[in-house]
mmCIF file of C-alpha atoms in Angstrom:
data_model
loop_
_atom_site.group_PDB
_atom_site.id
_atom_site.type_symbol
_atom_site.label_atom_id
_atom_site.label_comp_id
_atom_site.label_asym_id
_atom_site.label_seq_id
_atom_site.Cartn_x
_atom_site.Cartn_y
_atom_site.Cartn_z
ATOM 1 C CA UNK V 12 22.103 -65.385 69.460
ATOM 2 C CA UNK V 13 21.559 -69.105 67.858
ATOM 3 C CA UNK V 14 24.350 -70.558 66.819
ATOM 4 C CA UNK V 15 24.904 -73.442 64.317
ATOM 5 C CA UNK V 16 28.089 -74.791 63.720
ATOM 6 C CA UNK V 17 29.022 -77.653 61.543
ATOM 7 C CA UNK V 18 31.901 -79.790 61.360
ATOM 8 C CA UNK V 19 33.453 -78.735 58.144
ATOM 9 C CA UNK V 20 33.443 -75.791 55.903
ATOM 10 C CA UNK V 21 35.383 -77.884 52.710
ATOM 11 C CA UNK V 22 35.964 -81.689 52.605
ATOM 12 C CA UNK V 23 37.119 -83.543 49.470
ATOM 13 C CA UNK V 24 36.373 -87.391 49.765
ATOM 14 C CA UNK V 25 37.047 -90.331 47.228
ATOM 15 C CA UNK V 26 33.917 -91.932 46.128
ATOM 16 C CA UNK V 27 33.056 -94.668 48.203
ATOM 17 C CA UNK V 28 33.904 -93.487 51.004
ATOM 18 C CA UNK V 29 31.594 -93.099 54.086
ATOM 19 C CA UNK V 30 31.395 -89.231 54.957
ATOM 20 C CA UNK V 31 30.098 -87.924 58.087
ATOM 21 C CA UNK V 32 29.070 -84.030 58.416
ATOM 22 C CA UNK V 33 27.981 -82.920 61.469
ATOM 23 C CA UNK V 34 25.784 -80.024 63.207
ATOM 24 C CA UNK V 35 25.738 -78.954 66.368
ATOM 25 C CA UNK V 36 23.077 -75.381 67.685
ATOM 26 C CA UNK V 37 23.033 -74.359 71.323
ATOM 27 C CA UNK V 38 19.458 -73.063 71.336
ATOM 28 C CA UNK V 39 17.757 -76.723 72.602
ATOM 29 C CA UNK V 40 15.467 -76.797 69.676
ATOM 30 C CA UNK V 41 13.862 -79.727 69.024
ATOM 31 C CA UNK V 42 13.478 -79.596 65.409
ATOM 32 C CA UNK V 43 16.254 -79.962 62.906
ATOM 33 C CA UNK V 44 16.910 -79.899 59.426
ATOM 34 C CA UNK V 45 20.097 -81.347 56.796
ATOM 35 C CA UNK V 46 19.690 -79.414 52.936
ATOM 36 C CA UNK V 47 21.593 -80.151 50.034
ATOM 37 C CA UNK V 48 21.905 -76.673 47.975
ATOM 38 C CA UNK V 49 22.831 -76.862 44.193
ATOM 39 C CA UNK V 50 22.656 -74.422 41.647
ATOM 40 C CA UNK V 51 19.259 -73.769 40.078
ATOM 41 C CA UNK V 52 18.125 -75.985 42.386
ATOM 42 C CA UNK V 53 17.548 -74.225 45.694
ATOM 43 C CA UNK V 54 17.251 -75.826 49.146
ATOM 44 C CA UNK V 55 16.503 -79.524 49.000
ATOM 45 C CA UNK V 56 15.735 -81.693 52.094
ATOM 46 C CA UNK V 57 17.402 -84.478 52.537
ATOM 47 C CA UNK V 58 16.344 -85.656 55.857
ATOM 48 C CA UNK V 59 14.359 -83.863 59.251
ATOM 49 C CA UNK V 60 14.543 -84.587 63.331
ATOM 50 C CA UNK V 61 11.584 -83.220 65.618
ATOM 51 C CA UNK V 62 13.339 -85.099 68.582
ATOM 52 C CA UNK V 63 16.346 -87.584 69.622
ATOM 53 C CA UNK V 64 16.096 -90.337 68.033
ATOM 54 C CA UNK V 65 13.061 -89.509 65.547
ATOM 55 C CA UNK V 66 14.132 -88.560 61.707
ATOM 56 C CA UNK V 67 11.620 -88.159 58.579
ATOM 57 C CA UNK V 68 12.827 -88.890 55.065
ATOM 58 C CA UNK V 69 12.750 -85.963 53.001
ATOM 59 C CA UNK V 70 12.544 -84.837 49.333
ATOM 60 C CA UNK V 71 16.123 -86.470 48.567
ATOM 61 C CA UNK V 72 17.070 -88.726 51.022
ATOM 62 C CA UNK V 73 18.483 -91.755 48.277
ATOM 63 C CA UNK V 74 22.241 -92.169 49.095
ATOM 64 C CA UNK V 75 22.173 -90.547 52.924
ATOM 65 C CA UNK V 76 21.348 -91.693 56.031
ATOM 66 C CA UNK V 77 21.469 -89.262 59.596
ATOM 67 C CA UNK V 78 21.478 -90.088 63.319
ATOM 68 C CA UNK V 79 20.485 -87.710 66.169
ATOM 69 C CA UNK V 80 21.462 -89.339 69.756
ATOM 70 C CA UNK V 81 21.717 -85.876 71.598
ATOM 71 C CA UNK V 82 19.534 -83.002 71.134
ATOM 72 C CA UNK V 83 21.761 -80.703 69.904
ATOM 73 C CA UNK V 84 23.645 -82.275 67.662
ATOM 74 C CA UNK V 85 22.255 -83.830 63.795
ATOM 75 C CA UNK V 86 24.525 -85.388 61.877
ATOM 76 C CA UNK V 87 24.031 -86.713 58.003
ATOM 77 C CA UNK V 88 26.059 -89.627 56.555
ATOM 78 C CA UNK V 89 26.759 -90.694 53.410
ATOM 79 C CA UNK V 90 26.983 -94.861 53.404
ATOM 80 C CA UNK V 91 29.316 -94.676 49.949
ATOM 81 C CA UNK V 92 29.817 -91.553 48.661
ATOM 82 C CA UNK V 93 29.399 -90.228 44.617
ATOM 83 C CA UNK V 94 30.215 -87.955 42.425
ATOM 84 C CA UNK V 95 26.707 -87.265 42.186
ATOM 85 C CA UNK V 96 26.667 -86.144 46.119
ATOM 86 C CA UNK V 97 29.122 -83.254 45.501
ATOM 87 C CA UNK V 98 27.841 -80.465 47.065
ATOM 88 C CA UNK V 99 26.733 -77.965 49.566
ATOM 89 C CA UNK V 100 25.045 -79.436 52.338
ATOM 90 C CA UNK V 101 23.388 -76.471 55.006
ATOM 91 C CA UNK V 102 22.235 -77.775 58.292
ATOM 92 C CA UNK V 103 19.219 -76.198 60.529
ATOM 93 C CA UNK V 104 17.758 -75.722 63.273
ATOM 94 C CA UNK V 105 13.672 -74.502 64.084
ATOM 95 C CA UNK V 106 12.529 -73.665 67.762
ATOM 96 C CA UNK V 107 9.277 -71.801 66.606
ATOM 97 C CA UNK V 108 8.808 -70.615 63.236
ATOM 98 C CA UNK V 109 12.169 -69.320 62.029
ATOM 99 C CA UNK V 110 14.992 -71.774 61.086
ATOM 100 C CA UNK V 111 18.733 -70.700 61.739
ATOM 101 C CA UNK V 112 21.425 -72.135 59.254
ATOM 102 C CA UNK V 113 24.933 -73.856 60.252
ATOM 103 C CA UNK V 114 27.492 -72.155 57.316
ATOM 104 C CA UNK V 115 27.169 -75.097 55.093
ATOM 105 C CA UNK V 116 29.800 -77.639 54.033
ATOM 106 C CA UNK V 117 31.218 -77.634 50.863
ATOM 107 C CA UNK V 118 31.533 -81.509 49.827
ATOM 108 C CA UNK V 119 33.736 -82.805 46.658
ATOM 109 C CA UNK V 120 33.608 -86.405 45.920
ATOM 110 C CA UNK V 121 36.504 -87.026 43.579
ATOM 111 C CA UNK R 4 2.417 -82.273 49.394
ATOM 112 C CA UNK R 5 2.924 -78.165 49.512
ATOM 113 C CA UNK R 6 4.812 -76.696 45.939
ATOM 114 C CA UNK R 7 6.647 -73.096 45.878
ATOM 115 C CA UNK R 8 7.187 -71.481 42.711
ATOM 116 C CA UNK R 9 9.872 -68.544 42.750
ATOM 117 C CA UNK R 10 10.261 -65.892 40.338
ATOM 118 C CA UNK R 11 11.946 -64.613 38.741
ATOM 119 C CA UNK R 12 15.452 -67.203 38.918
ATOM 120 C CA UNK R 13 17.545 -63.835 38.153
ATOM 121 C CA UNK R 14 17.119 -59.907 38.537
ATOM 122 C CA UNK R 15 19.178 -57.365 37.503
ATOM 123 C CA UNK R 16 18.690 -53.856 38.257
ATOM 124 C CA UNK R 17 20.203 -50.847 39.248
ATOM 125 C CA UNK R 18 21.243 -49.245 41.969
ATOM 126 C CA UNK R 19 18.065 -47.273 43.512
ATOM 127 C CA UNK R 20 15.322 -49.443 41.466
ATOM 128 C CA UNK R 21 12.931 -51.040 43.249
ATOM 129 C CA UNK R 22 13.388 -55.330 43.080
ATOM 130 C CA UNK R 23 9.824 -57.438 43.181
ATOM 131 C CA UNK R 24 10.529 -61.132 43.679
ATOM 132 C CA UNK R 25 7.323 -63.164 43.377
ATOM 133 C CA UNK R 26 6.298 -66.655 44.866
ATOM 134 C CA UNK R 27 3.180 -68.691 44.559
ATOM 135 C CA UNK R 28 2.227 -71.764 46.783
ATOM 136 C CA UNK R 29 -0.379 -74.473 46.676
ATOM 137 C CA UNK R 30 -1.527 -75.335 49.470
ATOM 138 C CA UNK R 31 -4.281 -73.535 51.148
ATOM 139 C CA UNK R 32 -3.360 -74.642 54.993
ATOM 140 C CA UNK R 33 0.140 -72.610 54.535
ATOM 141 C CA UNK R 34 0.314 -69.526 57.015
ATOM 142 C CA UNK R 35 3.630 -68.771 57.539
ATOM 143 C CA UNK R 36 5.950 -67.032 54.517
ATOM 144 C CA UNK R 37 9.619 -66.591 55.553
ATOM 145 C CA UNK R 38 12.161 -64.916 52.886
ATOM 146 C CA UNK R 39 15.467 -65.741 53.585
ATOM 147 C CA UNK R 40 18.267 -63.634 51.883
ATOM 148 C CA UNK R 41 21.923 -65.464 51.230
ATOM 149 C CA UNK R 42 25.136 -63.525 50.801
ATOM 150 C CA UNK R 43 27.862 -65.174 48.378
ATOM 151 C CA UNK R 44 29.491 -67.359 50.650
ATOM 152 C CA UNK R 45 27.368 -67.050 53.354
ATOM 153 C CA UNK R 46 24.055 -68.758 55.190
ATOM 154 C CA UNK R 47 20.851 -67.903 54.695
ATOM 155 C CA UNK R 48 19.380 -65.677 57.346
ATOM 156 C CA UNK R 49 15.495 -64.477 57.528
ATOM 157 C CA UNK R 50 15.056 -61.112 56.293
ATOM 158 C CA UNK R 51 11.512 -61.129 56.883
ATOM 159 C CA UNK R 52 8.178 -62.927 57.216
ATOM 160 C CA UNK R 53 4.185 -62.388 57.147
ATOM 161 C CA UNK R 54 1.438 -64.753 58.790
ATOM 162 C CA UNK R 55 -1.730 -65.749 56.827
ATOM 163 C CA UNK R 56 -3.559 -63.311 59.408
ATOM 164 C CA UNK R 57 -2.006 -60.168 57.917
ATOM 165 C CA UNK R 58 -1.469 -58.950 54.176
ATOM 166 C CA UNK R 59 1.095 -56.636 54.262
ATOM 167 C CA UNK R 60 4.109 -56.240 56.301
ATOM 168 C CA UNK R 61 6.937 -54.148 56.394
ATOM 169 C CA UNK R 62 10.901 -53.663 57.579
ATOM 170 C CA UNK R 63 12.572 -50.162 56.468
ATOM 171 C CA UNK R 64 13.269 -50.775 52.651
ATOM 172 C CA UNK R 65 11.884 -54.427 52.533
ATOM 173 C CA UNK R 66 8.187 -54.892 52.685
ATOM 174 C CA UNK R 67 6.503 -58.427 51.966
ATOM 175 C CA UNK R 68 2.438 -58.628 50.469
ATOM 176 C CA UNK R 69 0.349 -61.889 50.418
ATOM 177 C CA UNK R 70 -2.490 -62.319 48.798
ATOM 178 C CA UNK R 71 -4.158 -65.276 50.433
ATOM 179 C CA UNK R 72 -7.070 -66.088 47.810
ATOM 180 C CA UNK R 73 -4.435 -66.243 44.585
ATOM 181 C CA UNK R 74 -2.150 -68.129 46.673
ATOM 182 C CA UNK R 75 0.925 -66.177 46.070
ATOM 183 C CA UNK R 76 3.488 -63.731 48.110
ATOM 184 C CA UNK R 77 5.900 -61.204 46.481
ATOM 185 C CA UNK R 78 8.492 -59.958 48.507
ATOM 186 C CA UNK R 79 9.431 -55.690 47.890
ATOM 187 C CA UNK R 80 12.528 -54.109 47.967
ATOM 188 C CA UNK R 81 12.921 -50.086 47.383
ATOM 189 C CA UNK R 82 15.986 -48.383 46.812
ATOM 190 C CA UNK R 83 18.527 -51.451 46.276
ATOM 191 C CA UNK R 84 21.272 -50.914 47.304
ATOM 192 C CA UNK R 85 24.593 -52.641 46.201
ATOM 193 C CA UNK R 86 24.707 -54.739 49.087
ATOM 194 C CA UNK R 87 21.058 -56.023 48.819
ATOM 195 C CA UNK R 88 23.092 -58.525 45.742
ATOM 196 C CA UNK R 89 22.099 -61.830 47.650
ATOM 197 C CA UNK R 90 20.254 -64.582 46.803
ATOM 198 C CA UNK R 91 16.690 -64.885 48.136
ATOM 199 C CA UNK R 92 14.415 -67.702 48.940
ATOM 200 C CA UNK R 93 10.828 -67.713 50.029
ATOM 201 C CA UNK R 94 9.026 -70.516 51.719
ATOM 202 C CA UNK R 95 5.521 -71.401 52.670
ATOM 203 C CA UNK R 96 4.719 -73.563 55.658
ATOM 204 C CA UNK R 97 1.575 -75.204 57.251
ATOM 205 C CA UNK R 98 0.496 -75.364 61.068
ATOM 206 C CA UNK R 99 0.372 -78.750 60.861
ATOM 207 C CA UNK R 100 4.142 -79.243 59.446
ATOM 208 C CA UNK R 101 7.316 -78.633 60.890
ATOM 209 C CA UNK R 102 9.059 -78.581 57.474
ATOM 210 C CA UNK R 103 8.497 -75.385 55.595
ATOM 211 C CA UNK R 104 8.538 -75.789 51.686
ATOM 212 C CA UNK R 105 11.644 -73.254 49.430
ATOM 213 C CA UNK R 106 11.870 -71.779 46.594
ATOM 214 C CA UNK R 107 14.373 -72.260 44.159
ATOM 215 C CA UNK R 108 15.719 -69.134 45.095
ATOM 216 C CA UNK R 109 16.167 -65.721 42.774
ATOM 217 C CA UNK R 110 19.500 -64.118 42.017
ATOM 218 C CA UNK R 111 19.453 -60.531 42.776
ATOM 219 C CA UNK R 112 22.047 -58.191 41.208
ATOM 220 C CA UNK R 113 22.256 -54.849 42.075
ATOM 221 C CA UNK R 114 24.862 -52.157 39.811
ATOM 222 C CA UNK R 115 26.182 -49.377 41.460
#
């Protein structure tokens, strides 16, 4: 079974803060994926890795910033956080077709 | 750049109707159509998927049709059951992309 695990399940930060979520799957797949999920909305890339070290912006990628130095583990950062980046941010992972989903983080930025 | 368009955002129906969720896409190199279904609370998971090679395919109560030259994919549920309430996503994706394209996901409520 792939597993996905991130970091965090809730964190509450203070804007301006720098935030850190991470992801971690133990099914060495190369390609890897960090969402943002809002209401309405749907599943928004923010950012993509097909390989350490390589990362392609996405649809929102203003605001964030990620860093893959192992294989197995993508994480996403936020340089300052904002209210505006409160939210639920899935992580993912894609060997062939299929991606499998990390439980998501529930971010606040107060 | 590929676009997904989901529909409807919200169903209602009751328990034993049959649930049609439909999704168009525009790009004509897509060939791979994942639904993903997400419980309250929970992550998404695939439910099912079709390739561009076939035009029907189905899982027990869930069945997914493509129809290639409209560009669009509808996904088919018979029977609902209560526990089929989830929230469901399609997605298109290309051969030549690693990132598949989402919906905006429909909200599936099923009354006992």
């Amino acid at each position: 079974d792939v597993k996905v695990t991130q970091s965090s399940r809730y964190l509450v930060k203070r804007t301006g803060e720098k935030v850190f979520l991470e992801c971690v799957q133990d099914m060495d797949h190369e390609n890897m994926f960090w969402y943002r999920q809002d209401p309405g909305l749907g599943l928004r890339l923010i950012y993509f890795s097909y390989d350490v070290k390589m990362k392609e912006k996405g649809d929102i990628p203003e605001g964030y910033s990620v860093s893959r130095e192992k294989k197995e583990r993508f994480s996403l950062i936020l340089e300052s956080a904002s209210t505006n980046q409160t939210s639920m941010y899935l992580c993912a992972s894609m060997g062939g077709y299929e991606q499998y989903f990390g439980p998501g983080t529930r971010l606040t930025v107060t | 750049g590929e676009n997904v368009e989901q529909h409807p955002s919200t169903l209602s129906v009751q328990e034993g109707d049959s649930a049609v969720i439909k999704c168009t896409y525009s790009d004509s190199a897509s060939n791979y159509f994942p639904w993903y279904k997400q419980e309250l609370g929970k992550r998404p998971q695939l439910i099912i998927d079709i390739r561009s090679n076939v035009g029907e395919k189905k899982d027990q109560r869930i069945a997914v049709t493509l129809n290639k030259t409209a560009k669009h994919f509808s996904l088919h549920i018979t029977e609902t059951q209560p526990e089929d309430s989830a929230v469901y996503f399609c997605a298109a994706k290309s051969g030549g992309s690693y990132i598949p394209t989402f919906g905006r996901g429909t909200s599936l409520i099923v009354h006992p």
